[in-house]
Coordinates of C-alpha atoms in Angstrom, one line a residue:
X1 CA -3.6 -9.5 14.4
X2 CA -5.0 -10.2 11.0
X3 CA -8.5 -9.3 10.7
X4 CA -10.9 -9.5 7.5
X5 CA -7.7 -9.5 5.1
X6 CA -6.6 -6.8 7.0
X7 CA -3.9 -6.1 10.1
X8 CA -5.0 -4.7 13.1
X9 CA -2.6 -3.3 15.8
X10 CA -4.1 -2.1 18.9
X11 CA -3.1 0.4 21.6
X12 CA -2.3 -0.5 25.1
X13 CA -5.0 -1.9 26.7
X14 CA -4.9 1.0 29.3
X15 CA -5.7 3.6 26.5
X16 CA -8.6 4.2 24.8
X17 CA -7.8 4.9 21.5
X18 CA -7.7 8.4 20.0
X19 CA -8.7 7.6 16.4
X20 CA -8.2 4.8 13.9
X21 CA -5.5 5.3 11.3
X22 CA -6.0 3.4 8.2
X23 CA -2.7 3.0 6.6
X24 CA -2.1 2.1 2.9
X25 CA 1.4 1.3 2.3
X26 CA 3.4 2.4 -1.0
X27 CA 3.2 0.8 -4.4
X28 CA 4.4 -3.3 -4.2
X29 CA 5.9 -3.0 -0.3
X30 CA 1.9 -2.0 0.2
X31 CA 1.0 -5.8 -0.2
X32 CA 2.5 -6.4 3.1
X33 CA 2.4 -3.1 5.1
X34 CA 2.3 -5.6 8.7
X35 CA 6.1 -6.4 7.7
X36 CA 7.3 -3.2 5.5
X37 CA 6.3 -1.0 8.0
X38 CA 5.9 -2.9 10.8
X39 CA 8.1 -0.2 13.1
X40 CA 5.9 2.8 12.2
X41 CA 2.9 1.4 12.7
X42 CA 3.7 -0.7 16.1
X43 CA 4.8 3.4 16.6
X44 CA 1.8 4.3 15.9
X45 CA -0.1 2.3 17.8
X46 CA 2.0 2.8 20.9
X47 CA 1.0 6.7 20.7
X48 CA -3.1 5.6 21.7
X49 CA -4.4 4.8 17.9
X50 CA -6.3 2.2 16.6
X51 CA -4.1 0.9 13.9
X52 CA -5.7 -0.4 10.3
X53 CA -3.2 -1.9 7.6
X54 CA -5.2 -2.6 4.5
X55 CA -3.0 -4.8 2.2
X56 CA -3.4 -4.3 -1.9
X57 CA -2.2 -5.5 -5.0
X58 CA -0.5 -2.6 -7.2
X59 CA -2.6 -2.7 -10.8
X60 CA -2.7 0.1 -13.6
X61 CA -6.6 0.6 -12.3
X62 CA -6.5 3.0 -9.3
X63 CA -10.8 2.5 -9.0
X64 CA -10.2 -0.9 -8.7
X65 CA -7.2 -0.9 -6.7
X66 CA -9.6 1.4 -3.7
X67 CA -12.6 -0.5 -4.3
X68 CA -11.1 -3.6 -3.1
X69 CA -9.6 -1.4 -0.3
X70 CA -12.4 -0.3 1.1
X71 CA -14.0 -3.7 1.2
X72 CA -11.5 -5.0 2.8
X73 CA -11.9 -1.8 5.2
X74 CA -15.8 -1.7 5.6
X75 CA -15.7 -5.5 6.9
X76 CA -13.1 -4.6 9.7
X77 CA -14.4 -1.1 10.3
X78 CA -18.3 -2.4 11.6
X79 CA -16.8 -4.9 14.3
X80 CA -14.2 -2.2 15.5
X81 CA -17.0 0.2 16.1
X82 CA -19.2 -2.3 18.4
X83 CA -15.7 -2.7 20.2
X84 CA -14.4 1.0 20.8
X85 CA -17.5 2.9 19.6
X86 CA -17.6 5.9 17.0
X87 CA -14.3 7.2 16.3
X88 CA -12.8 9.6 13.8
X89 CA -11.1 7.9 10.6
X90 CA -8.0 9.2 9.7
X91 CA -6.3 8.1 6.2
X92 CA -2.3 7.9 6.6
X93 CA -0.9 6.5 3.2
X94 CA 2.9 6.7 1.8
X95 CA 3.5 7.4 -1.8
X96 CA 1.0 5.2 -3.7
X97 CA -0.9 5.1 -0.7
X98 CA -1.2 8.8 -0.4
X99 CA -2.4 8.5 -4.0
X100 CA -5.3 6.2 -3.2
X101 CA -5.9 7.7 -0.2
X102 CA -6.7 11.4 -1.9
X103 CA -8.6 9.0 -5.0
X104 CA -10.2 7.6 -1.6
X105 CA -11.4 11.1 -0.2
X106 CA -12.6 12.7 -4.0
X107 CA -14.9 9.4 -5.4
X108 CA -15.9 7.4 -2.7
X109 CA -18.0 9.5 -0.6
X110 CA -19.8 6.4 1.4
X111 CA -16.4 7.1 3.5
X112 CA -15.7 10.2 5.3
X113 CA -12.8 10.7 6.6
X114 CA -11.8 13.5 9.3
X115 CA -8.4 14.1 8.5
X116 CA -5.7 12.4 5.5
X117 CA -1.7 12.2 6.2
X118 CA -0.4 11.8 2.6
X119 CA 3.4 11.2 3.0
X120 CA 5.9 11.7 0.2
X121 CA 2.8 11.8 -2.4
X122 CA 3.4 11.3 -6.0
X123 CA 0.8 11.1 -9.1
X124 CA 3.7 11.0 -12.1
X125 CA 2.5 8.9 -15.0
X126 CA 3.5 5.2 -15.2
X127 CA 6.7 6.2 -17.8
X128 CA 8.1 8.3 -14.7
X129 CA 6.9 6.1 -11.5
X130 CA 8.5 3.1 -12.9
X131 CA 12.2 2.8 -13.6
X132 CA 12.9 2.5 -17.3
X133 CA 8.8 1.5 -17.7
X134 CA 9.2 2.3 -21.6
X135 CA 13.0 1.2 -22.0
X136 CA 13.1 -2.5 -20.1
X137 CA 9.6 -3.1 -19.0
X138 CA 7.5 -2.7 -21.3
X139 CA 10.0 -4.3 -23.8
X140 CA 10.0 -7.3 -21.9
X141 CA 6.6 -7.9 -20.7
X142 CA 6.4 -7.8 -24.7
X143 CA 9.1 -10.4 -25.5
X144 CA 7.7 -13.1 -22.7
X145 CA 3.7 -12.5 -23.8
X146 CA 4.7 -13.3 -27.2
X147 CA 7.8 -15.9 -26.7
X148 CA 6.8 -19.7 -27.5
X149 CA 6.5 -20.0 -23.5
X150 CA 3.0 -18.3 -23.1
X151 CA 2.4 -19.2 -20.0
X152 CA 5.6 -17.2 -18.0
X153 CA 3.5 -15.5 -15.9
X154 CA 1.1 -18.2 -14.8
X155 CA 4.8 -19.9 -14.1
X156 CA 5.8 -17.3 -12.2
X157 CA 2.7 -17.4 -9.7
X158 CA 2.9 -21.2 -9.3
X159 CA 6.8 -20.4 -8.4
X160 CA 5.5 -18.0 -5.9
X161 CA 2.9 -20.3 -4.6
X162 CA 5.6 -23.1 -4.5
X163 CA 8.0 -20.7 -2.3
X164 CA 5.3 -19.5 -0.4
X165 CA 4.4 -22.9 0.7
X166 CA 7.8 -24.3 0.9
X167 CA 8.2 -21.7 3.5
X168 CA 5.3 -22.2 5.5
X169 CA 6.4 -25.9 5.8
X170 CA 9.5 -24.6 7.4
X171 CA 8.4 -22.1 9.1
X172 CA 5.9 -24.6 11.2
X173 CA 8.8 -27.5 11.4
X174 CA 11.2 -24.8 13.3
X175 CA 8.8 -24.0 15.6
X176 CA 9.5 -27.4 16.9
X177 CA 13.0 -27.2 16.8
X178 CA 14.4 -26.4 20.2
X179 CA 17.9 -24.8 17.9
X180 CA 16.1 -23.1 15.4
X181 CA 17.4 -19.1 16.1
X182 CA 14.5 -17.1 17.3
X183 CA 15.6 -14.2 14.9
X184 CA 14.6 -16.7 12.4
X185 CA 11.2 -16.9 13.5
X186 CA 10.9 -13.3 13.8
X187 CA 13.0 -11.7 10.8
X188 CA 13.6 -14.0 8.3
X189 CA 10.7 -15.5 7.3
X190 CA 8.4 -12.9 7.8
X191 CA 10.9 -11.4 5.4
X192 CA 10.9 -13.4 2.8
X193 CA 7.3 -13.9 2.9
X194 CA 7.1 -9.9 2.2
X195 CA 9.1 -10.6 -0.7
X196 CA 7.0 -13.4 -2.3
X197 CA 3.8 -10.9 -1.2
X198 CA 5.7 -8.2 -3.9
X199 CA 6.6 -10.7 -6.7
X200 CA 3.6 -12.0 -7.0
X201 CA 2.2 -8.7 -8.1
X202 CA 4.5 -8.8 -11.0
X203 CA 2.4 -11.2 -13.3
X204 CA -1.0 -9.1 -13.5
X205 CA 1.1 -6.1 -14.7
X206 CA 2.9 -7.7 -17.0
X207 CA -0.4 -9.3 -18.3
X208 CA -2.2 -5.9 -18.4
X209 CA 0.8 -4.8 -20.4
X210 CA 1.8 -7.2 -22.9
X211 CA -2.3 -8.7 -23.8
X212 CA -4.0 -5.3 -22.8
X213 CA -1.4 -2.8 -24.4
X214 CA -1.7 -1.1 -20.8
X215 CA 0.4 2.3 -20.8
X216 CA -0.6 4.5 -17.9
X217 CA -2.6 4.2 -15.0
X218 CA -6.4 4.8 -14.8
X219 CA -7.4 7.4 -14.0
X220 CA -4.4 9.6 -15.7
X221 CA -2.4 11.6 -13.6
X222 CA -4.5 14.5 -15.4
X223 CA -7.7 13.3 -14.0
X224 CA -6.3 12.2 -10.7
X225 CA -5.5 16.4 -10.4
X226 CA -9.0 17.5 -11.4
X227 CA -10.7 15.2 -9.1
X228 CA -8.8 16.6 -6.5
X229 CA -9.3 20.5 -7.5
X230 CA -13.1 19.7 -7.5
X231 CA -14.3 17.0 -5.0
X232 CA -11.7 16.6 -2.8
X233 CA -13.4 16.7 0.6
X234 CA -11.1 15.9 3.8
X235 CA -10.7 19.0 5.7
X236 CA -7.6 18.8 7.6
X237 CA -5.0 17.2 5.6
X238 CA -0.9 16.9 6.8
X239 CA 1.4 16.7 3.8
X240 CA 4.9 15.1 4.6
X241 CA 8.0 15.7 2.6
X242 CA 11.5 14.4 2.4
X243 CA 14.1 16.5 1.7
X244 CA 15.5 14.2 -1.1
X245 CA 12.9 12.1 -2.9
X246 CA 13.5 12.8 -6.2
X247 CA 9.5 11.7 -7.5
X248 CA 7.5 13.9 -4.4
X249 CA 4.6 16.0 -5.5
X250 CA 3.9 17.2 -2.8
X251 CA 4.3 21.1 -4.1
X252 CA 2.0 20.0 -6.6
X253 CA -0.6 18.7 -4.9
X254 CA -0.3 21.3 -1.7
X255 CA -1.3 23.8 -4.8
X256 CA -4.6 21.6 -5.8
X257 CA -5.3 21.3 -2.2
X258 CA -5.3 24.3 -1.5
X259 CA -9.4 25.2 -0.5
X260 CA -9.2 22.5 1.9
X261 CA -9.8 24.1 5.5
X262 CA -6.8 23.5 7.5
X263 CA -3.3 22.3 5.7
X264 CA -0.3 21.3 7.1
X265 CA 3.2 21.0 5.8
X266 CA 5.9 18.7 7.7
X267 CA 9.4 18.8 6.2
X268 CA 11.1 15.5 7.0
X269 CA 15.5 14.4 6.5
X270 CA 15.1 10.9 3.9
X271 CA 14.4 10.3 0.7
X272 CA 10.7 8.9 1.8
X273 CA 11.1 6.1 -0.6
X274 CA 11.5 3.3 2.4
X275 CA 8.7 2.1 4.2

């Protein structure tokens, strides 16, 4: 159930709901957390909570990246509390999410929240969250900003914005066809509509690094940390782990943490980097 630019999955009816979880998804799979992790949140919601998806577009500009968040948030949030009444706010977010999520609980404090899950958190600087950044990415954000064909990017979204439509078209003249596979309907387009919702990000950063000589993400990793030492303010906080994801912090932030009133550790088999 999309809601306000949000998704909203809701308990069984003959539950009232325990508390509502809103989920921010990891970096470019978080522009369509309602597909990428459709199973963990139905999951969720199956358990008794209130279940809010927030959708976002990954930028270099974590402040902007959460203030669209929350508005997105704040506009589902009022009509859910005339529905169910008050309820605690928990924040669940994986990777990125867990990044924004923390960000969420230190700057914003119009938005209290009684507990954070931050699974398989990472800060690391843009150079070491994204494969060969300096290497390939940088180099060719470079070579297509400066090319003869300027406008790449702007080609690239009306691409997306083709495909996007083209599959819409098909998806709606399949409905009416008595052969057309179910698993169609339910797996493959939703699919590839996930994967349009992550290229599409792709222009903006390679805008913001080609035009705007963009480097690292704002704020640094460094200020990310002190905001966290001195204004974090969720009291109960789970911190998930995988036993083999190679860019987890969360020994790192567990440390910065640390005068938070209740913290809990959960160990998990996985490499954490799948939805």
């Amino acid at each position: 159930e999309e809601m306000s630019g949000n998704f909203l999955l809701r308990p069984p009816p003959d539950l009232r709901p325990r508390a509502l979880i809103h989920f921010l998804g990891g970096a470019f799979v978080g522009a369509a957390p309602h597909l990428t992790y459709r199973y963990f949140l139905t999951g969720l919601a199956e358990q008794g909570f209130l279940v809010v998806a927030s959708p976002y577009r990954l930028s270099f500009d974590y402040l902007e990246t959460c203030d669209s968040i929350l508005d997105r948030f704040e506009k589902i949030a009022i009509p859910l509390a005339r529905e169910y009444g008050a309820l605690p706010v928990v924040g669940v977010g994986h990777s990125c999410g867990a990044l924004l999520h923390l960000l969420i609980s230190c700057l914003f404090p119009g938005t209290p929240r009684a507990g954070n899950v931050l699974i398989s958190f990472n800060n690391k600087p843009a150079a070491e969250a994204i494969p060969f950044f300096e290497e390939v990415v940088v180099p060719i954000a470079s070579q297509l900003m400066n090319s003869r064909t300027q406008s790449v990017p702007g080609n690239l979204r009306e691409l997306v914005r083709f495909l996007r439509t083209s599959v819409d078209d098909f998806a709606e003249a399949s409905s009416n066809f008595i052969l057309t596979p179910s698993f169609y309907k339910r797996e493959v387009i939703p699919l590839f509509k996930q994967t349009l919702e992550v290229i599409d990000q792709v222009p903006g950063l390679l805008d913001a690094i080609a035009k705007e000589d963009v480097r690292e993400f704002e704020p640094t990793p460094a200020e990310v940390k002190e905001a966290a030492t001195r204004m974090y303010r969720t009291r109960r906080t789970l911190l998930v782990q995988f036993d083999n994801d190679a860019i987890d912090e969360t020994d790192a932030v567990e440390t910065v943490l640390k005068d938070a009133a209740s913290i809990v550790r959960l160990q998990a088999p996985g490499n954490g980097r799948g939805p």
